Coordinates of C-alpha atoms in Angstrom, one line a residue:
X1 CA 1.5 -47.1 -9.5
X2 CA 4.8 -48.5 -9.9
X3 CA 7.7 -45.9 -9.1
X4 CA 9.7 -46.8 -11.7
X5 CA 6.4 -45.5 -14.1
X6 CA 7.9 -42.8 -12.4
X7 CA 11.8 -42.1 -13.8
X8 CA 13.5 -43.9 -16.1
X9 CA 15.4 -47.3 -17.0
X10 CA 18.2 -46.2 -14.5
X11 CA 16.0 -47.3 -11.3
X12 CA 16.3 -50.6 -10.2
X13 CA 12.9 -51.1 -8.0
X14 CA 10.4 -48.7 -6.8
X15 CA 10.5 -46.4 -3.7
X16 CA 10.2 -48.0 -0.3
X17 CA 5.9 -47.5 1.0
X18 CA 7.1 -45.3 3.6
X19 CA 10.0 -43.1 2.1
X20 CA 7.1 -42.7 -1.4
X21 CA 4.7 -41.4 2.0
X22 CA 7.9 -38.9 3.2
X23 CA 8.8 -38.0 -0.7
X24 CA 5.1 -36.7 -2.0
X25 CA 3.7 -33.9 -2.0
X26 CA 0.7 -34.8 -3.6
X27 CA -1.2 -33.8 -0.3
X28 CA -0.5 -30.4 -0.6
X29 CA 1.0 -29.3 -3.5
X30 CA -3.8 -30.3 -5.1
X31 CA -3.8 -26.7 -3.7
X32 CA -1.8 -25.7 -7.0
X33 CA -3.6 -27.7 -9.8
X34 CA -5.6 -24.9 -11.6
X35 CA -2.1 -23.5 -11.4
X36 CA -0.7 -25.6 -13.1
X37 CA -2.6 -26.4 -15.4
X38 CA -2.8 -23.0 -17.4
X39 CA 1.1 -23.6 -17.3
X40 CA 0.7 -26.0 -18.7
X41 CA -1.7 -25.0 -21.3
X42 CA 1.4 -22.2 -21.7
X43 CA 3.7 -24.6 -22.7
X44 CA 1.7 -26.5 -25.1
X45 CA 1.2 -23.9 -27.0
X46 CA 4.2 -22.5 -27.2
X47 CA 5.7 -26.1 -28.5
X48 CA 3.0 -25.9 -31.4
X49 CA 3.8 -22.1 -32.2
X50 CA 7.5 -22.6 -32.4
X51 CA 6.7 -25.5 -34.8
X52 CA 8.4 -28.5 -32.1
X53 CA 5.1 -29.9 -31.8
X54 CA 2.0 -29.7 -34.7
X55 CA -0.2 -27.4 -34.3
X56 CA -2.5 -30.5 -34.1
X57 CA -1.0 -31.8 -30.8
X58 CA -0.6 -28.7 -29.1
X59 CA -4.9 -28.6 -29.5
X60 CA -5.6 -32.0 -27.9
X61 CA -3.0 -31.4 -25.4
X62 CA -4.9 -27.7 -24.3
X63 CA -8.7 -29.7 -24.9
X64 CA -6.9 -32.6 -22.7
X65 CA -6.0 -29.9 -19.8
X66 CA -8.7 -28.1 -19.6
X67 CA -11.1 -31.4 -19.5
X68 CA -9.1 -32.2 -16.5
X69 CA -9.9 -28.6 -15.3
X70 CA -13.1 -29.5 -15.5
X71 CA -13.2 -32.7 -13.0
X72 CA -11.3 -31.1 -11.0
X73 CA -13.7 -28.7 -10.4
X74 CA -16.8 -31.9 -10.1
X75 CA -15.2 -33.5 -7.9
X76 CA -14.1 -36.1 -10.4
X77 CA -10.0 -35.8 -10.0
X78 CA -9.3 -36.5 -7.3
X79 CA -4.4 -37.9 -7.4
X80 CA -3.8 -39.6 -4.8
X81 CA -0.2 -40.2 -2.8
X82 CA 0.0 -42.2 -5.9
X83 CA 0.9 -39.9 -8.6
X84 CA 3.5 -38.5 -5.8
X85 CA 3.0 -33.8 -6.9
X86 CA 0.1 -32.3 -9.0
X87 CA 3.0 -31.8 -12.0
X88 CA 2.4 -35.6 -12.4
X89 CA -0.7 -36.4 -11.1
X90 CA -2.0 -34.0 -14.1
X91 CA 0.7 -35.5 -17.1
X92 CA -0.5 -38.7 -16.0
X93 CA -4.1 -38.0 -17.0
X94 CA -4.0 -36.4 -19.7
X95 CA -2.2 -38.7 -21.4
X96 CA -5.0 -40.6 -20.0
X97 CA -7.1 -38.5 -21.8
X98 CA -5.4 -38.0 -26.0
X99 CA -2.7 -41.1 -25.5
X100 CA 0.9 -41.1 -26.4
X101 CA 0.6 -37.3 -27.4
X102 CA 0.3 -36.4 -23.6
X103 CA 3.1 -37.5 -23.1
X104 CA 4.7 -35.3 -25.2
X105 CA 3.3 -32.2 -22.8
X106 CA 6.8 -31.7 -20.6
X107 CA 8.9 -31.7 -24.3
X108 CA 11.1 -28.3 -23.0
X109 CA 10.2 -28.6 -19.6
X110 CA 11.1 -29.8 -16.0
X111 CA 9.1 -29.6 -12.2
X112 CA 11.8 -27.0 -11.3
X113 CA 10.6 -24.8 -13.7
X114 CA 7.0 -25.7 -13.8
X115 CA 7.2 -25.3 -9.6
X116 CA 8.1 -22.2 -10.3
X117 CA 6.4 -21.0 -13.1
X118 CA 2.8 -22.8 -10.8
X119 CA 4.1 -21.1 -7.2
X120 CA 4.3 -17.1 -8.7
X121 CA 0.9 -17.9 -10.8
X122 CA -1.1 -18.7 -7.3
X123 CA 1.0 -16.1 -5.2
X124 CA 0.2 -13.2 -7.6
X125 CA -3.2 -14.4 -7.1
X126 CA -3.0 -14.8 -3.6
X127 CA -1.6 -10.5 -3.5
X128 CA -4.5 -9.6 -5.7
X129 CA -7.3 -10.9 -2.9
X130 CA -5.7 -10.3 -0.2
X131 CA -5.0 -6.5 -1.3
X132 CA -9.1 -6.5 -1.7
X133 CA -9.4 -8.0 2.1
X134 CA -6.7 -5.0 2.9
X135 CA -8.7 -2.8 1.2
X136 CA -12.2 -4.0 3.1
X137 CA -10.5 -3.8 6.4
X138 CA -9.8 0.2 5.6
X139 CA -12.3 0.5 4.4
X140 CA -14.0 0.1 7.7
X141 CA -11.6 2.3 9.3
X142 CA -12.8 5.2 7.8
X143 CA -16.4 4.1 8.7
X144 CA -15.5 4.0 12.3
X145 CA -13.1 6.6 11.6
X146 CA -16.0 9.2 10.5
X147 CA -17.9 8.6 13.4
X148 CA -15.7 10.0 16.2
X149 CA -13.4 12.8 14.6
X150 CA -14.3 14.4 17.6
X151 CA -14.7 10.5 20.4
X152 CA -11.9 11.8 21.9
X153 CA -9.4 9.0 24.2
X154 CA -5.9 8.8 25.5
X155 CA -2.5 8.5 23.8
X156 CA -1.0 7.0 25.4
X157 CA 3.6 6.5 25.3
X158 CA 5.0 4.2 27.7
X159 CA 1.2 2.5 28.5
X160 CA 0.6 5.1 30.3
X161 CA -1.7 8.3 29.5
X162 CA 0.4 10.7 27.8
X163 CA -2.3 13.6 25.5
X164 CA -5.2 13.2 24.1
X165 CA -6.2 12.3 20.9
X166 CA -9.1 11.8 18.4
X167 CA -10.7 8.6 18.4
X168 CA -10.5 8.7 14.6
X169 CA -7.2 10.4 14.6
X170 CA -6.4 6.6 17.0
X171 CA -7.4 4.7 14.4
X172 CA -6.6 6.4 11.0
X173 CA -3.0 5.0 12.5
X174 CA -4.3 2.0 11.4
X175 CA -5.4 2.6 8.2
X176 CA -1.4 4.5 7.5
X177 CA -0.4 0.5 8.5
X178 CA -2.8 -1.3 6.2
X179 CA -1.7 1.4 3.8
X180 CA 1.2 0.3 3.8
X181 CA 0.8 -4.1 3.7
X182 CA -1.4 -2.7 0.8
X183 CA 1.9 -1.0 -0.7
X184 CA 3.8 -3.3 0.8
X185 CA 2.3 -6.0 -1.1
X186 CA 1.8 -4.5 -5.2
X187 CA 5.6 -4.3 -4.8
X188 CA 6.7 -7.4 -3.9
X189 CA 3.9 -8.5 -7.2
X190 CA 6.8 -7.6 -9.2
X191 CA 9.2 -9.8 -8.5
X192 CA 7.2 -11.6 -8.0
X193 CA 5.6 -11.4 -11.3
X194 CA 9.2 -12.9 -13.0
X195 CA 8.4 -16.0 -15.4
X196 CA 11.2 -19.0 -15.1
X197 CA 9.1 -21.0 -17.7
X198 CA 11.3 -22.6 -19.9
X199 CA 14.9 -22.2 -17.8
X200 CA 14.8 -26.1 -17.8
X201 CA 15.4 -27.9 -15.5
X202 CA 18.5 -25.3 -14.4
X203 CA 20.5 -24.8 -18.2
X204 CA 17.4 -24.5 -20.0
X205 CA 16.3 -26.3 -23.3
X206 CA 18.0 -27.3 -26.8
X207 CA 14.8 -27.4 -28.1
X208 CA 13.8 -23.2 -29.9
X209 CA 11.2 -22.2 -27.4
X210 CA 9.9 -18.9 -26.8
X211 CA 9.5 -18.3 -23.6
X212 CA 8.7 -14.2 -23.9
X213 CA 5.0 -16.4 -25.8
X214 CA 4.3 -18.2 -23.0
X215 CA 5.3 -15.3 -20.5
X216 CA 2.9 -12.6 -22.5
X217 CA 0.3 -15.7 -22.4
X218 CA 0.7 -16.0 -18.5
X219 CA 0.8 -12.6 -18.7
X220 CA 4.0 -12.0 -16.6
X221 CA 5.8 -8.6 -16.2
X222 CA 8.9 -10.0 -18.2
X223 CA 10.8 -13.8 -17.8
X224 CA 14.0 -14.3 -15.6
X225 CA 17.5 -13.6 -17.8
X226 CA 19.6 -16.5 -15.7
X227 CA 17.8 -20.8 -15.8
X228 CA 19.9 -21.0 -12.4
X229 CA 18.5 -18.2 -10.5
X230 CA 15.2 -18.8 -12.0
X231 CA 14.8 -21.8 -10.8
X232 CA 16.8 -21.8 -7.2
X233 CA 14.7 -17.8 -6.2
X234 CA 12.4 -17.8 -3.0
X235 CA 12.8 -14.6 -2.4
X236 CA 9.9 -13.5 -3.9
X237 CA 8.2 -15.6 -1.9
X238 CA 10.6 -14.9 1.3
X239 CA 9.1 -11.1 0.1
X240 CA 6.4 -12.3 0.6
X241 CA 6.3 -14.3 4.0
X242 CA 7.5 -11.1 5.3
X243 CA 5.1 -8.8 4.5
X244 CA 2.6 -11.0 5.6
X245 CA 4.3 -11.3 8.8
X246 CA 4.1 -7.4 9.4
X247 CA 0.5 -7.9 8.1
X248 CA 0.3 -9.5 11.2
X249 CA 2.5 -7.6 13.5
X250 CA 0.2 -4.5 12.4
X251 CA -3.4 -6.7 13.2
X252 CA -1.6 -8.8 16.7
X253 CA -1.0 -4.9 17.5
X254 CA -5.1 -3.2 17.2
X255 CA -6.0 -7.7 18.3
X256 CA -4.0 -6.3 21.8
X257 CA -5.9 -2.5 21.9
X258 CA -8.7 -3.8 21.9
X259 CA -8.4 -6.7 24.3
X260 CA -7.1 -4.0 26.7
X261 CA -10.1 -1.6 26.3
X262 CA -12.6 -4.1 25.9
X263 CA -11.0 -5.3 30.3
X264 CA -13.3 -3.4 33.1
X265 CA -9.9 -1.7 33.8
X266 CA -9.9 -0.2 30.5
X267 CA -14.0 -0.7 29.9
X268 CA -13.4 1.5 26.2
X269 CA -15.1 -0.8 24.5
X270 CA -18.0 -3.5 24.6
X271 CA -17.7 -6.4 22.9
X272 CA -20.8 -8.2 20.7
X273 CA -22.3 -11.2 21.3
X274 CA -22.0 -11.5 17.6
X275 CA -18.4 -12.0 17.8
X276 CA -16.9 -12.9 21.9
X277 CA -17.5 -16.2 23.5
X278 CA -17.8 -16.6 27.1
X279 CA -16.4 -19.0 29.8
X280 CA -17.7 -22.7 30.6
X281 CA -17.4 -22.6 34.4
X282 CA -17.4 -18.3 34.7
X283 CA -20.6 -17.5 33.4
X284 CA -20.0 -12.5 34.5
X285 CA -17.4 -13.6 31.4
X286 CA -17.3 -11.9 28.0
X287 CA -13.6 -12.8 26.3
X288 CA -12.1 -11.5 23.3
X289 CA -11.7 -14.8 21.3
X290 CA -11.4 -13.0 18.2
X291 CA -8.2 -10.5 18.5
X292 CA -6.4 -13.0 20.6
X293 CA -6.7 -15.6 18.0
X294 CA -5.1 -12.2 15.8
X295 CA -2.9 -11.7 17.7
X296 CA -1.6 -16.1 18.2
X297 CA -1.1 -16.1 14.8
X298 CA 1.0 -13.6 14.0
X299 CA 3.7 -16.1 15.3
X300 CA 2.4 -19.2 13.2
X301 CA 3.1 -16.9 10.0
X302 CA 5.9 -14.9 11.3
X303 CA 7.8 -18.4 12.1
X304 CA 6.6 -18.5 8.2
X305 CA 8.8 -16.4 7.4
X306 CA 11.5 -17.8 10.1
X307 CA 11.4 -21.3 8.4
X308 CA 12.0 -20.3 4.8
X309 CA 14.9 -18.0 5.1
X310 CA 16.8 -20.8 7.1
X311 CA 15.3 -23.1 4.9
X312 CA 17.1 -21.2 2.0
X313 CA 20.3 -20.5 3.9
X314 CA 22.3 -23.0 3.2
X315 CA 21.0 -24.3 -0.3
X316 CA 24.0 -24.2 -3.3
X317 CA 22.5 -23.6 -7.2
X318 CA 20.3 -24.6 -8.4
X319 CA 17.4 -26.8 -7.8
X320 CA 16.9 -28.7 -4.3
X321 CA 14.2 -31.1 -3.3
X322 CA 14.7 -28.8 -0.1
X323 CA 12.8 -25.8 -2.0
X324 CA 9.5 -28.1 -1.3
X325 CA 8.5 -27.7 2.1
X326 CA 7.9 -23.3 0.7
X327 CA 4.8 -24.5 0.0
X328 CA 3.1 -25.8 3.2
X329 CA 4.5 -22.0 4.3
X330 CA 2.7 -19.8 2.0
X331 CA -0.2 -21.5 1.7
X332 CA -0.9 -21.4 5.4
X333 CA 0.3 -17.7 6.0
X334 CA -1.9 -17.0 3.0
X335 CA -5.3 -18.8 4.2
X336 CA -3.9 -17.2 7.9
X337 CA -3.7 -13.1 6.0
X338 CA -7.1 -13.6 4.8
X339 CA -8.8 -15.6 8.0
X340 CA -7.3 -13.0 10.0
X341 CA -8.3 -9.6 7.8
X342 CA -12.1 -11.0 7.4
X343 CA -12.2 -11.7 10.9
X344 CA -10.9 -8.0 12.0
X345 CA -12.9 -6.3 9.4
X346 CA -16.1 -8.0 11.7
X347 CA -14.4 -7.1 14.2
X348 CA -14.4 -4.1 13.1
X349 CA -17.4 -3.5 11.1
X350 CA -20.4 -5.1 13.7
X351 CA -18.6 -6.9 16.8
X352 CA -17.9 -4.4 18.7
X353 CA -19.1 -0.2 20.0
X354 CA -16.8 2.8 21.1
X355 CA -18.1 3.6 25.4
X356 CA -18.0 7.0 24.2
X357 CA -19.0 8.4 27.6
X358 CA -16.2 6.6 29.6
X359 CA -13.7 7.3 26.9
X360 CA -15.3 11.0 27.7
X361 CA -14.8 10.6 31.8
X362 CA -11.5 9.1 30.9
X363 CA -9.5 11.9 29.3
X364 CA -11.0 14.3 31.9
X365 CA -9.3 12.3 34.7
X366 CA -6.2 12.8 33.8
X367 CA -2.6 15.1 33.7
X368 CA -2.5 14.8 29.9
X369 CA -3.6 17.8 29.3
X370 CA -0.1 19.5 31.0
X371 CA 2.3 19.7 28.2
X372 CA -0.5 21.9 26.5
X373 CA -0.2 23.9 30.1
X374 CA 3.8 24.0 29.2
X375 CA 2.4 25.8 25.6
X376 CA -0.1 27.7 27.2
X377 CA 3.1 29.5 29.0
X378 CA 5.8 29.2 26.0
X379 CA 3.1 31.2 23.9
X380 CA 3.7 33.8 26.1
X381 CA 7.0 33.8 25.4
X382 CA 8.2 31.9 28.5
X383 CA 11.2 29.6 27.1
X384 CA 9.4 26.0 27.2
X385 CA 12.1 24.2 28.3
X386 CA 10.9 26.6 31.8
X387 CA 7.1 26.7 30.9
X388 CA 7.9 22.6 30.9
X389 CA 9.7 22.5 33.9
X390 CA 6.9 24.3 36.3
X391 CA 4.3 22.0 34.7
X392 CA 7.0 19.3 36.5
X393 CA 6.2 21.0 39.4
X394 CA 2.5 21.5 39.1
X395 CA 1.5 18.5 38.8
X396 CA 3.3 17.0 41.1
X397 CA 2.0 19.6 43.0
X398 CA -2.1 18.6 43.0
X399 CA -1.2 15.2 42.8
X400 CA 0.1 15.1 46.4
X401 CA -3.1 18.1 46.7
X402 CA -5.4 15.4 44.6
X403 CA -6.6 17.4 42.4
X404 CA -6.9 17.7 38.5
X405 CA -5.4 20.6 36.6
X406 CA -8.5 22.0 35.6
X407 CA -9.5 22.1 39.7
X408 CA -6.7 24.8 40.7
X409 CA -8.8 28.7 41.0
X410 CA -7.0 31.0 39.1
X411 CA -5.2 32.7 41.6
X412 CA -3.0 29.4 42.6
X413 CA -2.7 30.3 38.2
X414 CA -1.2 33.3 39.5
X415 CA 0.8 32.4 42.1
X416 CA 2.2 29.7 40.0
X417 CA 3.1 32.5 37.0
X418 CA 1.2 35.5 36.5
X419 CA 1.3 34.9 32.6
X420 CA -1.9 32.7 33.4
X421 CA -5.0 34.1 32.8
X422 CA -8.8 33.3 32.6
X423 CA -8.5 32.3 29.6
X424 CA -6.3 29.4 30.6
X425 CA -9.4 26.2 31.7
X426 CA -10.4 26.8 28.1
X427 CA -6.6 25.7 26.2
X428 CA -6.6 22.4 28.4
X429 CA -10.3 21.6 28.2
X430 CA -9.9 17.6 26.5
X431 CA -11.6 18.9 23.1
X432 CA -9.2 21.8 23.3
X433 CA -6.3 20.3 23.6
X434 CA -6.8 17.2 20.6
X435 CA -8.5 21.2 18.4
X436 CA -5.6 22.7 18.7
X437 CA -3.2 20.1 17.7
X438 CA -4.1 21.6 13.6
X439 CA 0.0 20.8 12.0
X440 CA -0.2 18.7 9.5
X441 CA -0.4 14.9 9.5
X442 CA -1.3 15.8 13.8
X443 CA -5.1 14.9 15.7
X444 CA -6.8 18.3 15.7
X445 CA -10.5 17.9 14.6
X446 CA -9.8 19.3 11.2
X447 CA -6.8 17.6 10.1
X448 CA -8.7 14.0 10.5
X449 CA -10.9 15.4 8.9
X450 CA -9.2 16.2 5.9
X451 CA -7.0 13.4 6.4
X452 CA -9.8 10.9 5.8
X453 CA -11.3 12.5 2.9
X454 CA -7.1 12.0 1.3
X455 CA -7.9 8.1 2.4
X456 CA -11.2 7.6 0.8
X457 CA -9.5 9.4 -2.5
X458 CA -6.5 7.6 -2.4
X459 CA -8.0 4.5 -2.2
X460 CA -10.5 5.6 -5.1
X461 CA -7.0 6.2 -7.7
X462 CA -5.5 3.1 -6.8
X463 CA -8.0 0.9 -7.0
X464 CA -9.1 1.9 -10.2
X465 CA -5.6 1.2 -11.1
X466 CA -4.9 -2.4 -9.5
X467 CA -8.4 -3.8 -10.7
X468 CA -7.5 -2.7 -14.2
X469 CA -4.0 -3.9 -13.8
X470 CA -6.0 -7.2 -12.6
X471 CA -8.5 -7.6 -15.0
X472 CA -5.3 -7.7 -17.5
X473 CA -3.4 -11.0 -15.4
X474 CA -7.3 -12.8 -15.7
X475 CA -7.5 -12.8 -19.1
X476 CA -7.7 -16.2 -20.1
X477 CA -4.8 -18.9 -21.6

């Protein structure tokens, strides 16, 4: 393509070939093509609706755009670098199909508000898909939690044994993280779903357009109130990347635990062959590649957030070419988050098995029931701080003697404090230690079971509402 044909007669020569390649975005923004076509159809209908072009011309534009959509889906429309970007590629092909009327499509529109519309339509769609992926991930967590309510696992603080907890309670912590992710994306979508279409290059247009009409066709909730803000705003993209980074941080934390749990030192889980790999020289190895990759890709997504923040920090109003670089960060983040959610969902569903005998042994071989000894005394009138100090001395003595608390005789307990009775052994048994923590949100089995039931009900109610909203957004333009 002769570059002079793209721009006005202001230009006397074409771009240098290397600069043309450097300037082009068609290599990655082709991903927006269907969203570009959808936005252009709404714009064409608005032009006809307002009388800026005739109804017949609007109908020709719509038909031509739908033909391009079908050509693309069938693999018959594959624009190259000569098109520079997806927007010009579509407009050029449209003109080939419908003739000179195709040149009217860009009336009352700039590529600045056009690309802003496309990326919002894309991101709105992808956010809905990611939220569905989060639900799949949460469902697997709930399924595992239901199986392991009575399974105990050491709970840690500072990566030191702290108190035993229900394995289901541990898994439900990740459910709650994912729930915040799901809700956070819903909130972000409110600011994604605002229409910039009709803002022009930066100052609006002299044509009698109807921005509310196109916003309604495209199922945007509202329109930008300031045209300069509309074409230069990428807050919504930053918010999305921030939310995506938090999702990845949550997945990475779970990944780190799975990696630790699958090590010989922990042996809390066994990796199945379907989700593990071997070593090229050590035949005994079974490597946790899935969680390691998720942990690694987290830095990539967080990097995209940092890159867009730095990109935006020095931009004057309004649109600047720097903003072309927002797309690759957004596209890669979407692909990465979706892939990681899918991989971790598969890993939890069919890629690992909890070693319940090892877990049971783990909670019985430490002093994580020490707090319960202090609570035992406090419940019998001993000031907690006094009880705390006493139990600290007991633990020190046991360690020196190579004993656990359960190994002390009743006489030894009474020698420590007369309040101890035979029921101390039941109070410090791991199952009782966990069952007794029945405060709201605690690890007590009753609380955990109620939390699982509440979580399932929450998903049913929220998913029903979300499905209705998504269905409305997918109505044909």
